[in-house]
PDB file of C-alpha atoms in Angstrom:
ATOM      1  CA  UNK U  33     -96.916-231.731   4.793  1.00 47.00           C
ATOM      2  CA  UNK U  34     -94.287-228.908   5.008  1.00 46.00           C
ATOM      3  CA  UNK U  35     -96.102-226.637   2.526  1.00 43.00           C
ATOM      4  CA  UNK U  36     -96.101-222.651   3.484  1.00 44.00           C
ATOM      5  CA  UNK U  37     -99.183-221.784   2.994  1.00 46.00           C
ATOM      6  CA  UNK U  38    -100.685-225.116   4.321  1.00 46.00           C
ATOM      7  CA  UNK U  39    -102.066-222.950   7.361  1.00 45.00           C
ATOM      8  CA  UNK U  40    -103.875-220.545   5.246  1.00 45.00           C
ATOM      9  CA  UNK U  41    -105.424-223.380   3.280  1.00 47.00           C
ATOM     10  CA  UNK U  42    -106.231-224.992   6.075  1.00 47.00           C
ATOM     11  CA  UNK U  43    -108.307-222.094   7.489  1.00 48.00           C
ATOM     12  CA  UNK U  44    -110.133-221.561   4.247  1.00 47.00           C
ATOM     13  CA  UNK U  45    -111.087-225.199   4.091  1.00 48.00           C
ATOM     14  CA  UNK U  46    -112.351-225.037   7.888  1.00 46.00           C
ATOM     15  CA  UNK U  47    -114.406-221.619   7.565  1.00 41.00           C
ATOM     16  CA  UNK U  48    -116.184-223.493   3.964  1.00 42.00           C
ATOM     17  CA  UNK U  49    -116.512-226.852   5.153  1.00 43.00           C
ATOM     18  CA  UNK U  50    -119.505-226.171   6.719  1.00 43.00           C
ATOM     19  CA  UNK U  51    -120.686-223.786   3.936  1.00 41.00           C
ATOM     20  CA  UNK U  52    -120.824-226.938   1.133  1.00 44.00           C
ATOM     21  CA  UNK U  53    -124.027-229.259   0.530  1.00 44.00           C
ATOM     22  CA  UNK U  54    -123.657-232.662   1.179  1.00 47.00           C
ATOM     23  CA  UNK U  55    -123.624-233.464  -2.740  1.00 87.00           C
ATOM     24  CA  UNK U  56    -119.672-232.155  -3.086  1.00 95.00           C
ATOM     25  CA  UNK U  57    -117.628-235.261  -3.920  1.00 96.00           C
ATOM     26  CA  UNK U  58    -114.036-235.261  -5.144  1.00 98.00           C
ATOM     27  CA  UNK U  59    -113.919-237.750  -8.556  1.00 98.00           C
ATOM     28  CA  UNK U  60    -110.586-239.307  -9.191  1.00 98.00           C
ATOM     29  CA  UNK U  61    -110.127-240.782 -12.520  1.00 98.00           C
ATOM     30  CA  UNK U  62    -107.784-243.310 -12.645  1.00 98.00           C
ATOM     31  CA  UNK U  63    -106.737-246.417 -14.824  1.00 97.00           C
ATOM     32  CA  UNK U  64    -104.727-249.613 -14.330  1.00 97.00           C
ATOM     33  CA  UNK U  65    -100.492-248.840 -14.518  1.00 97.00           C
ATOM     34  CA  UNK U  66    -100.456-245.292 -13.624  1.00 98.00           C
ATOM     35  CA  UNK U  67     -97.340-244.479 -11.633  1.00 98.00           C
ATOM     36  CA  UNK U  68     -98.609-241.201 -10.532  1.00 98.00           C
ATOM     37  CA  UNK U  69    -102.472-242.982  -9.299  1.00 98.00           C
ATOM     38  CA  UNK U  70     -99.734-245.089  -7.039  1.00 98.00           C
ATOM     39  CA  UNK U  71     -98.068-242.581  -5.943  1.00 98.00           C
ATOM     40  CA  UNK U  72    -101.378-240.672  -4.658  1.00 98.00           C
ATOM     41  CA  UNK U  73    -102.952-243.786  -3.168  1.00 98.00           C
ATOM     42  CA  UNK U  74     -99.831-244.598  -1.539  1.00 98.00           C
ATOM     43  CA  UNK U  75     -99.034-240.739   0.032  1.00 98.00           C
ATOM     44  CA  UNK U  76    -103.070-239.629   0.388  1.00 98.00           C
ATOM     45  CA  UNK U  77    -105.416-242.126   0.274  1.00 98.00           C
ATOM     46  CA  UNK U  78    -105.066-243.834   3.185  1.00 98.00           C
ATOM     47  CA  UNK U  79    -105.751-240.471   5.438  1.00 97.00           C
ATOM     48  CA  UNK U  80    -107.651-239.018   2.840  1.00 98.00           C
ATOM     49  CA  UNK U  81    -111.294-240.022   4.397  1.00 97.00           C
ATOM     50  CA  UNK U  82    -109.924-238.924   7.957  1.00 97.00           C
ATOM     51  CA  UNK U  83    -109.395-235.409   6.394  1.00 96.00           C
ATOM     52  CA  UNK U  84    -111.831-232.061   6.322  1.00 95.00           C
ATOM     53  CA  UNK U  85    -111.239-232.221   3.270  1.00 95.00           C
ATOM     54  CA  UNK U  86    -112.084-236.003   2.669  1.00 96.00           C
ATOM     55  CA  UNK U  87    -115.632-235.099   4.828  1.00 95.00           C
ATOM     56  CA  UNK U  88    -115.778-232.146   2.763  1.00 95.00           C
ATOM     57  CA  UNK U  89    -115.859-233.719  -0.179  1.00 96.00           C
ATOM     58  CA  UNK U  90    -116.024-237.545  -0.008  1.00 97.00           C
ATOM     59  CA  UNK U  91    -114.006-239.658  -2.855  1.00 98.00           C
ATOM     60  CA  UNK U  92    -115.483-241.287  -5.696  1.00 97.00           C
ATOM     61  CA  UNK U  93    -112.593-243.368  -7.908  1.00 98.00           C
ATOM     62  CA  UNK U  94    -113.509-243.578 -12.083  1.00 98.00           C
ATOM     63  CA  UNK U  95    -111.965-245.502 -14.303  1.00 98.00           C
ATOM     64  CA  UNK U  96    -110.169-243.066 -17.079  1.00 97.00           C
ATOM     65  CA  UNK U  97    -112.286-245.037 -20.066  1.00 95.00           C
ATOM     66  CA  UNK U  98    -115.498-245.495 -18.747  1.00 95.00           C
ATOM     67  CA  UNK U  99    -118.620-243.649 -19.144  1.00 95.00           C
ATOM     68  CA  UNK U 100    -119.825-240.818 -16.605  1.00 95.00           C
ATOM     69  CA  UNK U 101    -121.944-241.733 -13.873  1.00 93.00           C
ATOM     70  CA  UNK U 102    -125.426-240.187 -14.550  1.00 94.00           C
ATOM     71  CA  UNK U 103    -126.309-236.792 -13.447  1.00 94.00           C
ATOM     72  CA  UNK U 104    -122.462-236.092 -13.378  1.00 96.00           C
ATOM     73  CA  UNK U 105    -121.811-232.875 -16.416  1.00 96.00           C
ATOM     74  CA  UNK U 106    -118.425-231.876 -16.973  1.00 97.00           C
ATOM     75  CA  UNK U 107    -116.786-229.444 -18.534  1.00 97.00           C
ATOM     76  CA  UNK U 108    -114.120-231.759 -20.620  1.00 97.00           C
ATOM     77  CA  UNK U 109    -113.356-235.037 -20.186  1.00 96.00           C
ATOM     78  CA  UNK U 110    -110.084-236.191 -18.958  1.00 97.00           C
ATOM     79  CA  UNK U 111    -107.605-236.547 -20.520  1.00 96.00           C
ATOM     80  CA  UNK U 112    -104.954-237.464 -18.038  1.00 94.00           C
ATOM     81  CA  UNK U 113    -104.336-239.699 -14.773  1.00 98.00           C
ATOM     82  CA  UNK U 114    -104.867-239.204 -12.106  1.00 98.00           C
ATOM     83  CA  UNK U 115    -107.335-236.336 -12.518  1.00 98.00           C
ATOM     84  CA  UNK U 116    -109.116-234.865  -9.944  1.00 98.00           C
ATOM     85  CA  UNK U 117    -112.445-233.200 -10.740  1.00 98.00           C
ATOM     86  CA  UNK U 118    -114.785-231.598  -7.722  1.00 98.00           C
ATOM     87  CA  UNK U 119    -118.255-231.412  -8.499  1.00 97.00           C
ATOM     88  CA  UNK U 120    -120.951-230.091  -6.718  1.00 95.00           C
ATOM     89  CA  UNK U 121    -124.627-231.148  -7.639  1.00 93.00           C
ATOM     90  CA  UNK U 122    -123.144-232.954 -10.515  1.00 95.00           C
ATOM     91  CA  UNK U 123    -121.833-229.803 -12.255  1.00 96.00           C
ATOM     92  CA  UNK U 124    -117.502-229.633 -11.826  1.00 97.00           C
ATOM     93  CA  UNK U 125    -116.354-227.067  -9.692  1.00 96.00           C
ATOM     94  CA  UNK U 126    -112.729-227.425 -10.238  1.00 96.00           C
ATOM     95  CA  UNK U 127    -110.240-230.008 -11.191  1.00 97.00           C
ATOM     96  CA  UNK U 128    -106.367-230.867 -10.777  1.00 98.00           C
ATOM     97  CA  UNK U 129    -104.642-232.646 -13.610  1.00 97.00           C
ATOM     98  CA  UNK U 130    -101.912-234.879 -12.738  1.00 97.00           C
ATOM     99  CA  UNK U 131    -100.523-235.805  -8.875  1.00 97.00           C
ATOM    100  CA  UNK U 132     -98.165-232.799  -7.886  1.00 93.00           C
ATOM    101  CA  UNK U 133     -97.119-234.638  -5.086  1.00 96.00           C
ATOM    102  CA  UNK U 134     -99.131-234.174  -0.863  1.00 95.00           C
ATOM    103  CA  UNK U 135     -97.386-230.791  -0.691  1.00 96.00           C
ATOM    104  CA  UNK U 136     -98.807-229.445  -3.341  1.00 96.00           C
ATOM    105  CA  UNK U 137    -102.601-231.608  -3.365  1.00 97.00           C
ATOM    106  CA  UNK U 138    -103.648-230.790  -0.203  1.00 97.00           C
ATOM    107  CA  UNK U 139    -103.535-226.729  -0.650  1.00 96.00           C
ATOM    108  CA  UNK U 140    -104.793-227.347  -4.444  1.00 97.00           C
ATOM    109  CA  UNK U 141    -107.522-229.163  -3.131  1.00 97.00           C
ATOM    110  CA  UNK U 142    -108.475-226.781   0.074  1.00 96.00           C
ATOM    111  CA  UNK U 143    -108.455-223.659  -2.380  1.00 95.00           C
ATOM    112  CA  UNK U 144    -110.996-225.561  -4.905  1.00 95.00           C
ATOM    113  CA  UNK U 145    -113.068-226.595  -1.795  1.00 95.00           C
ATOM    114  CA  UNK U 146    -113.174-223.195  -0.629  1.00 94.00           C
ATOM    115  CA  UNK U 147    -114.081-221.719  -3.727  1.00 92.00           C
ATOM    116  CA  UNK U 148    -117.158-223.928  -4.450  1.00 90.00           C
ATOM    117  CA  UNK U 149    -117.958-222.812  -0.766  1.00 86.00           C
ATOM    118  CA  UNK U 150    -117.744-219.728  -2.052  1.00 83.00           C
ATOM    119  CA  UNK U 151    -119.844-220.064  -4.926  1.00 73.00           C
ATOM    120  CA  UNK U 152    -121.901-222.029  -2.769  1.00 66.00           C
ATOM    121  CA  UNK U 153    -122.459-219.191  -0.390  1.00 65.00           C
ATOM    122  CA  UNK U 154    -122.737-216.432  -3.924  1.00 61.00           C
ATOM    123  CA  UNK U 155    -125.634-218.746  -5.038  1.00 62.00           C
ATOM    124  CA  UNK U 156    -127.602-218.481  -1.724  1.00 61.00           C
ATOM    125  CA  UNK U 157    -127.425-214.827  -1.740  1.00 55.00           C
TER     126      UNK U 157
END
């Protein structure tokens, strides 16, 4: 990951990891023939568990077609693959449409985690 501001993300995600409940889970809609779904399970998936942000916010694959699991509300369905969707307590928190490549996921996904944190933190207040 050669990304400039990979440091900053990185020390949002590891001053709010500890701020999020355990029911934060990263959704990642998928279906059969996407190039871009590939692409992400071939550049993130494999260290994606090993991650703060994969502890953060453990993954949960969906196919594209299929119905919501229950207590999951979101704010529009998807529309596209792979789309990512954080959700916290079942309610989404923030999503990412389309694979922009590991450069680009990885900060996208530390800022969303850090702003649920945030709004985590907001909440408790």
């Amino acid at each position: 990951m050669t990304y400039p501001g990979l440091l900053a993300s990185a020390f949002l995600l590891a001053s709010s990891v500890a701020v999020l409940a355990a029911e934060v889970q990263l959704l990642m809609f998928e279906q059969p023939g996407c190039i871009h779904c590939a692409a992400w399970n071939k550049e993130v998936a494999p260290e994606y568990p090993l991650t703060e942000e994969g502890r953060a916010a453990p993954l949960r694959r969906l196919q594209l077609r299929d119905p919501l699991p229950e207590g999951v509300e979101l704010v529009s369905p998807p529309v596209f693959t792979p789309t990512f969707v954080l959700v916290e307590n079942g309610a989404e928190a923030g999503r990412i449409e389309g694979y922009p490549g590991e450069d680009f996921f990885w900060p996208l996904l530390a800022r969303m985690i850090a702003e649920a944190a945030q709004d985590g933190e907001a909440a408790q207040d």
